Amino acid sequence: KNNWNIYLADITSSGLTNKKLIYNGLYRDEDVRFSPDAAKLVFKTNQFGIVERKNSNLYDIVLFTISTGQLKRLTFNTNKEAWAPCFSPDGSKIAFVMRDISIGDPSDEIFTINTDGTGLKQITNNSYDDWYPGFNSNGNLLYISKKISTCDDDIYQIPSSAFSLTNPEIQS
């Protein structure tokens, strides 16, 4: 009941076949993405927000190894919601969105972290909402959706040389 389970299945002309439960989501687990080698999943979960902080609106990014069932927590958020994770093409980094929910009208910013949980870096830092990061196929650009007005989102690209900067020069 109200579980957010993660399944693997084959999609055929007769529907879903070979459906296999790979993660029993007792909490709200969403935004699932495969690693480039399809051996791991990255997703957001409110498991730690509920268990540790009694707040179902606090989400962390986790890495799940399919073959072993190991769940590794990558972010340790006290007053933040992390979401929309994605792998770099080589599988070494994860980009995601994070917002501080303890402040009024927070802006969403882009972060990266290594898959071993080290190297957390804030990529954007502005008063606009930056959403849905995605790497290009060779990993030298990170694309984001930026909401500057109340109506439209625009796509921006961030060169990999800026991944180590707090306030990168973002190109539209």
PDB file of C-alpha atoms in Angstrom:
ATOM      1  CA  LYS A   1       0.000   0.000   0.000  1.00  0.00           C
ATOM      2  CA  ASN A   2       1.361   3.374  -1.031  1.00  0.00           C
ATOM      3  CA  ASN A   3       4.731   1.784  -1.808  1.00  0.00           C
ATOM      4  CA  TRP A   4       6.876   3.237  -4.550  1.00  0.00           C
ATOM      5  CA  ASN A   5       8.378  -0.031  -5.792  1.00  0.00           C
ATOM      6  CA  ILE A   6      10.885  -0.173  -8.627  1.00  0.00           C
ATOM      7  CA  TYR A   7      10.518  -2.965 -11.174  1.00  0.00           C
ATOM      8  CA  LEU A   8      12.428  -4.145 -14.229  1.00  0.00           C
ATOM      9  CA  ALA A   9      10.360  -5.577 -17.075  1.00  0.00           C
ATOM     10  CA  ASP A  10      10.492  -6.321 -20.762  1.00  0.00           C
ATOM     11  CA  ILE A  11       8.066  -4.412 -22.924  1.00  0.00           C
ATOM     12  CA  THR A  12       6.609  -6.605 -25.638  1.00  0.00           C
ATOM     13  CA  SER A  13       3.623  -6.445 -27.949  1.00  0.00           C
ATOM     14  CA  SER A  14       1.674  -8.413 -25.339  1.00  0.00           C
ATOM     15  CA  GLY A  15       2.520  -5.972 -22.566  1.00  0.00           C
ATOM     16  CA  LEU A  16       4.979  -6.166 -19.685  1.00  0.00           C
ATOM     17  CA  THR A  17       6.723  -9.513 -19.310  1.00  0.00           C
ATOM     18  CA  ASN A  18       9.440 -10.787 -16.997  1.00  0.00           C
ATOM     19  CA  LYS A  19       8.436  -8.212 -14.399  1.00  0.00           C
ATOM     20  CA  LYS A  20      10.851  -8.327 -11.468  1.00  0.00           C
ATOM     21  CA  LEU A  21      10.749  -6.302  -8.258  1.00  0.00           C
ATOM     22  CA  ILE A  22      14.246  -4.880  -7.755  1.00  0.00           C
ATOM     23  CA  TYR A  23      13.594  -2.356  -4.997  1.00  0.00           C
ATOM     24  CA  ASN A  24      10.834  -2.496  -2.404  1.00  0.00           C
ATOM     25  CA  GLY A  25      10.103   1.179  -1.931  1.00  0.00           C
ATOM     26  CA  LEU A  26       8.603   1.619   1.489  1.00  0.00           C
ATOM     27  CA  TYR A  27       9.005   5.364   0.995  1.00  0.00           C
ATOM     28  CA  ARG A  28       8.451   7.734  -1.889  1.00  0.00           C
ATOM     29  CA  ASP A  29      11.142   6.778  -4.414  1.00  0.00           C
ATOM     30  CA  GLU A  30      10.988   8.642  -7.737  1.00  0.00           C
ATOM     31  CA  ASP A  31      12.988  10.044 -10.672  1.00  0.00           C
ATOM     32  CA  VAL A  32      14.689   6.721 -11.409  1.00  0.00           C
ATOM     33  CA  ARG A  33      17.542   6.726 -13.973  1.00  0.00           C
ATOM     34  CA  PHE A  34      19.825   3.904 -15.147  1.00  0.00           C
ATOM     35  CA  SER A  35      23.609   4.202 -15.122  1.00  0.00           C
ATOM     36  CA  PRO A  36      25.196   4.047 -18.597  1.00  0.00           C
ATOM     37  CA  ASP A  37      26.137   0.369 -18.024  1.00  0.00           C
ATOM     38  CA  ALA A  38      22.619  -0.391 -16.655  1.00  0.00           C
ATOM     39  CA  ALA A  39      24.152  -1.869 -13.469  1.00  0.00           C
ATOM     40  CA  LYS A  40      22.929   0.878 -11.111  1.00  0.00           C
ATOM     41  CA  LEU A  41      19.980   3.172 -10.571  1.00  0.00           C
ATOM     42  CA  VAL A  42      19.944   6.667  -9.158  1.00  0.00           C
ATOM     43  CA  PHE A  43      16.774   8.144  -7.694  1.00  0.00           C
ATOM     44  CA  LYS A  44      15.371  10.435  -5.043  1.00  0.00           C
ATOM     45  CA  THR A  45      13.864   9.112  -1.831  1.00  0.00           C
ATOM     46  CA  ASN A  46      12.231  10.616   1.227  1.00  0.00           C
ATOM     47  CA  GLN A  47      13.208   7.577   3.340  1.00  0.00           C
ATOM     48  CA  PHE A  48      15.779   9.490   5.387  1.00  0.00           C
ATOM     49  CA  GLY A  49      13.597  12.599   5.664  1.00  0.00           C
ATOM     50  CA  ILE A  50      10.850  10.515   7.256  1.00  0.00           C
ATOM     51  CA  VAL A  51      12.990   8.218   9.414  1.00  0.00           C
ATOM     52  CA  GLU A  52      15.606  10.729  10.625  1.00  0.00           C
ATOM     53  CA  ARG A  53      13.830  14.071  10.449  1.00  0.00           C
ATOM     54  CA  LYS A  54      10.105  13.197  10.468  1.00  0.00           C
ATOM     55  CA  ASN A  55       9.587  15.306   7.345  1.00  0.00           C
ATOM     56  CA  SER A  56       8.262  13.663   4.164  1.00  0.00           C
ATOM     57  CA  ASN A  57       9.247  16.691   2.034  1.00  0.00           C
ATOM     58  CA  LEU A  58      12.993  16.140   2.473  1.00  0.00           C
ATOM     59  CA  TYR A  59      14.469  14.074  -0.362  1.00  0.00           C
ATOM     60  CA  ASP A  60      17.963  12.663  -0.775  1.00  0.00           C
ATOM     61  CA  ILE A  61      19.700  11.196  -3.817  1.00  0.00           C
ATOM     62  CA  VAL A  62      20.586   7.499  -3.552  1.00  0.00           C
ATOM     63  CA  LEU A  63      22.507   5.032  -5.717  1.00  0.00           C
ATOM     64  CA  PHE A  64      21.185   1.473  -5.990  1.00  0.00           C
ATOM     65  CA  THR A  65      23.310  -1.416  -7.287  1.00  0.00           C
ATOM     66  CA  ILE A  66      20.952  -3.838  -9.020  1.00  0.00           C
ATOM     67  CA  SER A  67      23.073  -7.005  -8.673  1.00  0.00           C
ATOM     68  CA  THR A  68      23.696  -6.666  -4.924  1.00  0.00           C
ATOM     69  CA  GLY A  69      20.662  -4.688  -3.768  1.00  0.00           C
ATOM     70  CA  GLN A  70      22.987  -2.198  -2.045  1.00  0.00           C
ATOM     71  CA  LEU A  71      21.533   1.270  -1.467  1.00  0.00           C
ATOM     72  CA  LYS A  72      24.087   4.071  -1.029  1.00  0.00           C
ATOM     73  CA  ARG A  73      22.971   7.466   0.188  1.00  0.00           C
ATOM     74  CA  LEU A  74      24.763  10.238  -1.725  1.00  0.00           C
ATOM     75  CA  THR A  75      23.255  13.365  -0.163  1.00  0.00           C
ATOM     76  CA  PHE A  76      22.621  14.106   3.499  1.00  0.00           C
ATOM     77  CA  ASN A  77      20.081  16.899   3.421  1.00  0.00           C
ATOM     78  CA  THR A  78      18.841  18.574   6.563  1.00  0.00           C
ATOM     79  CA  ASN A  79      16.449  21.144   5.081  1.00  0.00           C
ATOM     80  CA  LYS A  80      16.719  20.392   1.378  1.00  0.00           C
ATOM     81  CA  GLU A  81      14.903  18.546  -1.332  1.00  0.00           C
ATOM     82  CA  ALA A  82      17.056  16.875  -3.995  1.00  0.00           C
ATOM     83  CA  TRP A  83      15.508  15.569  -7.223  1.00  0.00           C
ATOM     84  CA  ALA A  84      15.887  14.888 -10.974  1.00  0.00           C
ATOM     85  CA  PRO A  85      19.199  12.998 -10.804  1.00  0.00           C
ATOM     86  CA  CYS A  86      21.028  11.880 -13.942  1.00  0.00           C
ATOM     87  CA  PHE A  87      24.302  10.085 -14.676  1.00  0.00           C
ATOM     88  CA  SER A  88      27.208  11.486 -16.656  1.00  0.00           C
ATOM     89  CA  PRO A  89      27.959   9.387 -19.761  1.00  0.00           C
ATOM     90  CA  ASP A  90      30.947   7.695 -18.076  1.00  0.00           C
ATOM     91  CA  GLY A  91      28.867   6.969 -14.959  1.00  0.00           C
ATOM     92  CA  SER A  92      31.259   8.761 -12.590  1.00  0.00           C
ATOM     93  CA  LYS A  93      29.089  11.795 -11.731  1.00  0.00           C
ATOM     94  CA  ILE A  94      25.464  12.523 -11.005  1.00  0.00           C
ATOM     95  CA  ALA A  95      23.862  15.900 -11.654  1.00  0.00           C
ATOM     96  CA  PHE A  96      20.678  16.820  -9.807  1.00  0.00           C
ATOM     97  CA  VAL A  97      18.491  19.668  -8.578  1.00  0.00           C
ATOM     98  CA  MET A  98      18.390  20.795  -4.964  1.00  0.00           C
ATOM     99  CA  ARG A  99      16.385  23.431  -3.127  1.00  0.00           C
ATOM    100  CA  ASP A 100      16.518  24.683   0.428  1.00  0.00           C
ATOM    101  CA  ILE A 101      12.965  24.329   1.754  1.00  0.00           C
ATOM    102  CA  SER A 102      13.761  26.103   5.028  1.00  0.00           C
ATOM    103  CA  ILE A 103      13.722  29.514   3.316  1.00  0.00           C
ATOM    104  CA  GLY A 104      10.736  31.216   1.744  1.00  0.00           C
ATOM    105  CA  ASP A 105      10.450  30.918  -2.049  1.00  0.00           C
ATOM    106  CA  PRO A 106      13.676  28.972  -2.568  1.00  0.00           C
ATOM    107  CA  SER A 107      15.289  28.737  -5.977  1.00  0.00           C
ATOM    108  CA  ASP A 108      16.239  25.367  -7.433  1.00  0.00           C
ATOM    109  CA  GLU A 109      19.957  24.980  -8.181  1.00  0.00           C
ATOM    110  CA  ILE A 110      22.019  22.379 -10.035  1.00  0.00           C
ATOM    111  CA  PHE A 111      24.604  20.273  -8.187  1.00  0.00           C
ATOM    112  CA  THR A 112      26.932  17.425  -9.119  1.00  0.00           C
ATOM    113  CA  ILE A 113      28.351  14.658  -6.956  1.00  0.00           C
ATOM    114  CA  ASN A 114      30.650  11.722  -7.638  1.00  0.00           C
ATOM    115  CA  THR A 115      28.976   8.309  -7.522  1.00  0.00           C
ATOM    116  CA  ASP A 116      31.073   7.403  -4.475  1.00  0.00           C
ATOM    117  CA  GLY A 117      29.406  10.299  -2.590  1.00  0.00           C
ATOM    118  CA  THR A 118      32.399  12.670  -2.658  1.00  0.00           C
ATOM    119  CA  GLY A 119      32.862  15.949  -4.485  1.00  0.00           C
ATOM    120  CA  LEU A 120      29.487  17.636  -3.991  1.00  0.00           C
ATOM    121  CA  LYS A 121      29.578  20.853  -6.065  1.00  0.00           C
ATOM    122  CA  GLN A 122      27.012  23.547  -6.619  1.00  0.00           C
ATOM    123  CA  ILE A 123      26.968  24.334 -10.333  1.00  0.00           C
ATOM    124  CA  THR A 124      24.414  27.154 -10.453  1.00  0.00           C
ATOM    125  CA  ASN A 125      23.732  29.884  -7.922  1.00  0.00           C
ATOM    126  CA  ASN A 126      21.098  32.404  -8.921  1.00  0.00           C
ATOM    127  CA  SER A 127      17.586  33.555  -8.117  1.00  0.00           C
ATOM    128  CA  TYR A 128      16.005  31.550 -10.964  1.00  0.00           C
ATOM    129  CA  ASP A 129      14.842  27.955 -10.971  1.00  0.00           C
ATOM    130  CA  ASP A 130      17.304  25.613 -12.675  1.00  0.00           C
ATOM    131  CA  TRP A 131      15.808  22.203 -13.435  1.00  0.00           C
ATOM    132  CA  TYR A 132      16.280  18.809 -15.078  1.00  0.00           C
ATOM    133  CA  PRO A 133      19.999  18.529 -15.760  1.00  0.00           C
ATOM    134  CA  GLY A 134      21.203  16.249 -18.518  1.00  0.00           C
ATOM    135  CA  PHE A 135      24.680  15.584 -19.889  1.00  0.00           C
ATOM    136  CA  ASN A 136      25.414  15.458 -23.595  1.00  0.00           C
ATOM    137  CA  SER A 137      26.754  12.141 -24.956  1.00  0.00           C
ATOM    138  CA  ASN A 138      30.440  12.854 -24.295  1.00  0.00           C
ATOM    139  CA  GLY A 139      29.932  14.640 -20.965  1.00  0.00           C
ATOM    140  CA  ASN A 140      31.494  17.960 -21.905  1.00  0.00           C
ATOM    141  CA  LEU A 141      28.201  19.866 -21.610  1.00  0.00           C
ATOM    142  CA  LEU A 142      25.460  19.863 -19.018  1.00  0.00           C
ATOM    143  CA  TYR A 143      22.056  21.014 -20.247  1.00  0.00           C
ATOM    144  CA  ILE A 144      19.543  22.526 -17.844  1.00  0.00           C
ATOM    145  CA  SER A 145      16.100  24.031 -18.024  1.00  0.00           C
ATOM    146  CA  LYS A 146      16.001  27.531 -16.534  1.00  0.00           C
ATOM    147  CA  LYS A 147      12.811  29.320 -15.574  1.00  0.00           C
ATOM    148  CA  ILE A 148      13.470  33.063 -15.775  1.00  0.00           C
ATOM    149  CA  SER A 149       9.921  34.261 -16.387  1.00  0.00           C
ATOM    150  CA  THR A 150       6.633  32.930 -15.060  1.00  0.00           C
ATOM    151  CA  CYS A 151       5.692  31.478 -18.456  1.00  0.00           C
ATOM    152  CA  ASP A 152       8.617  29.909 -20.231  1.00  0.00           C
ATOM    153  CA  ASP A 153      11.516  27.604 -19.552  1.00  0.00           C
ATOM    154  CA  ASP A 154      14.637  27.900 -21.675  1.00  0.00           C
ATOM    155  CA  ILE A 155      17.409  25.362 -22.249  1.00  0.00           C
ATOM    156  CA  TYR A 156      20.926  26.420 -21.252  1.00  0.00           C
ATOM    157  CA  GLN A 157      24.239  24.645 -21.544  1.00  0.00           C
ATOM    158  CA  ILE A 158      27.070  24.653 -19.052  1.00  0.00           C
ATOM    159  CA  PRO A 159      30.532  23.617 -20.308  1.00  0.00           C
ATOM    160  CA  SER A 160      32.356  20.957 -18.279  1.00  0.00           C
ATOM    161  CA  SER A 161      35.127  23.463 -17.537  1.00  0.00           C
ATOM    162  CA  ALA A 162      32.609  25.279 -15.333  1.00  0.00           C
ATOM    163  CA  PHE A 163      31.641  22.228 -13.253  1.00  0.00           C
ATOM    164  CA  SER A 164      34.151  23.220 -10.601  1.00  0.00           C
ATOM    165  CA  LEU A 165      32.972  26.819 -10.378  1.00  0.00           C
ATOM    166  CA  THR A 166      30.332  28.128  -7.988  1.00  0.00           C
ATOM    167  CA  ASN A 167      28.989  30.691 -10.469  1.00  0.00           C
ATOM    168  CA  PRO A 168      29.669  29.371 -13.979  1.00  0.00           C
ATOM    169  CA  GLU A 169      29.166  31.413 -17.099  1.00  0.00           C
ATOM    170  CA  ILE A 170      25.990  29.837 -18.466  1.00  0.00           C
ATOM    171  CA  GLN A 171      25.430  29.922 -22.205  1.00  0.00           C
ATOM    172  CA  SER A 172      21.992  29.880 -23.804  1.00  0.00           C
TER     173      SER A 172
END
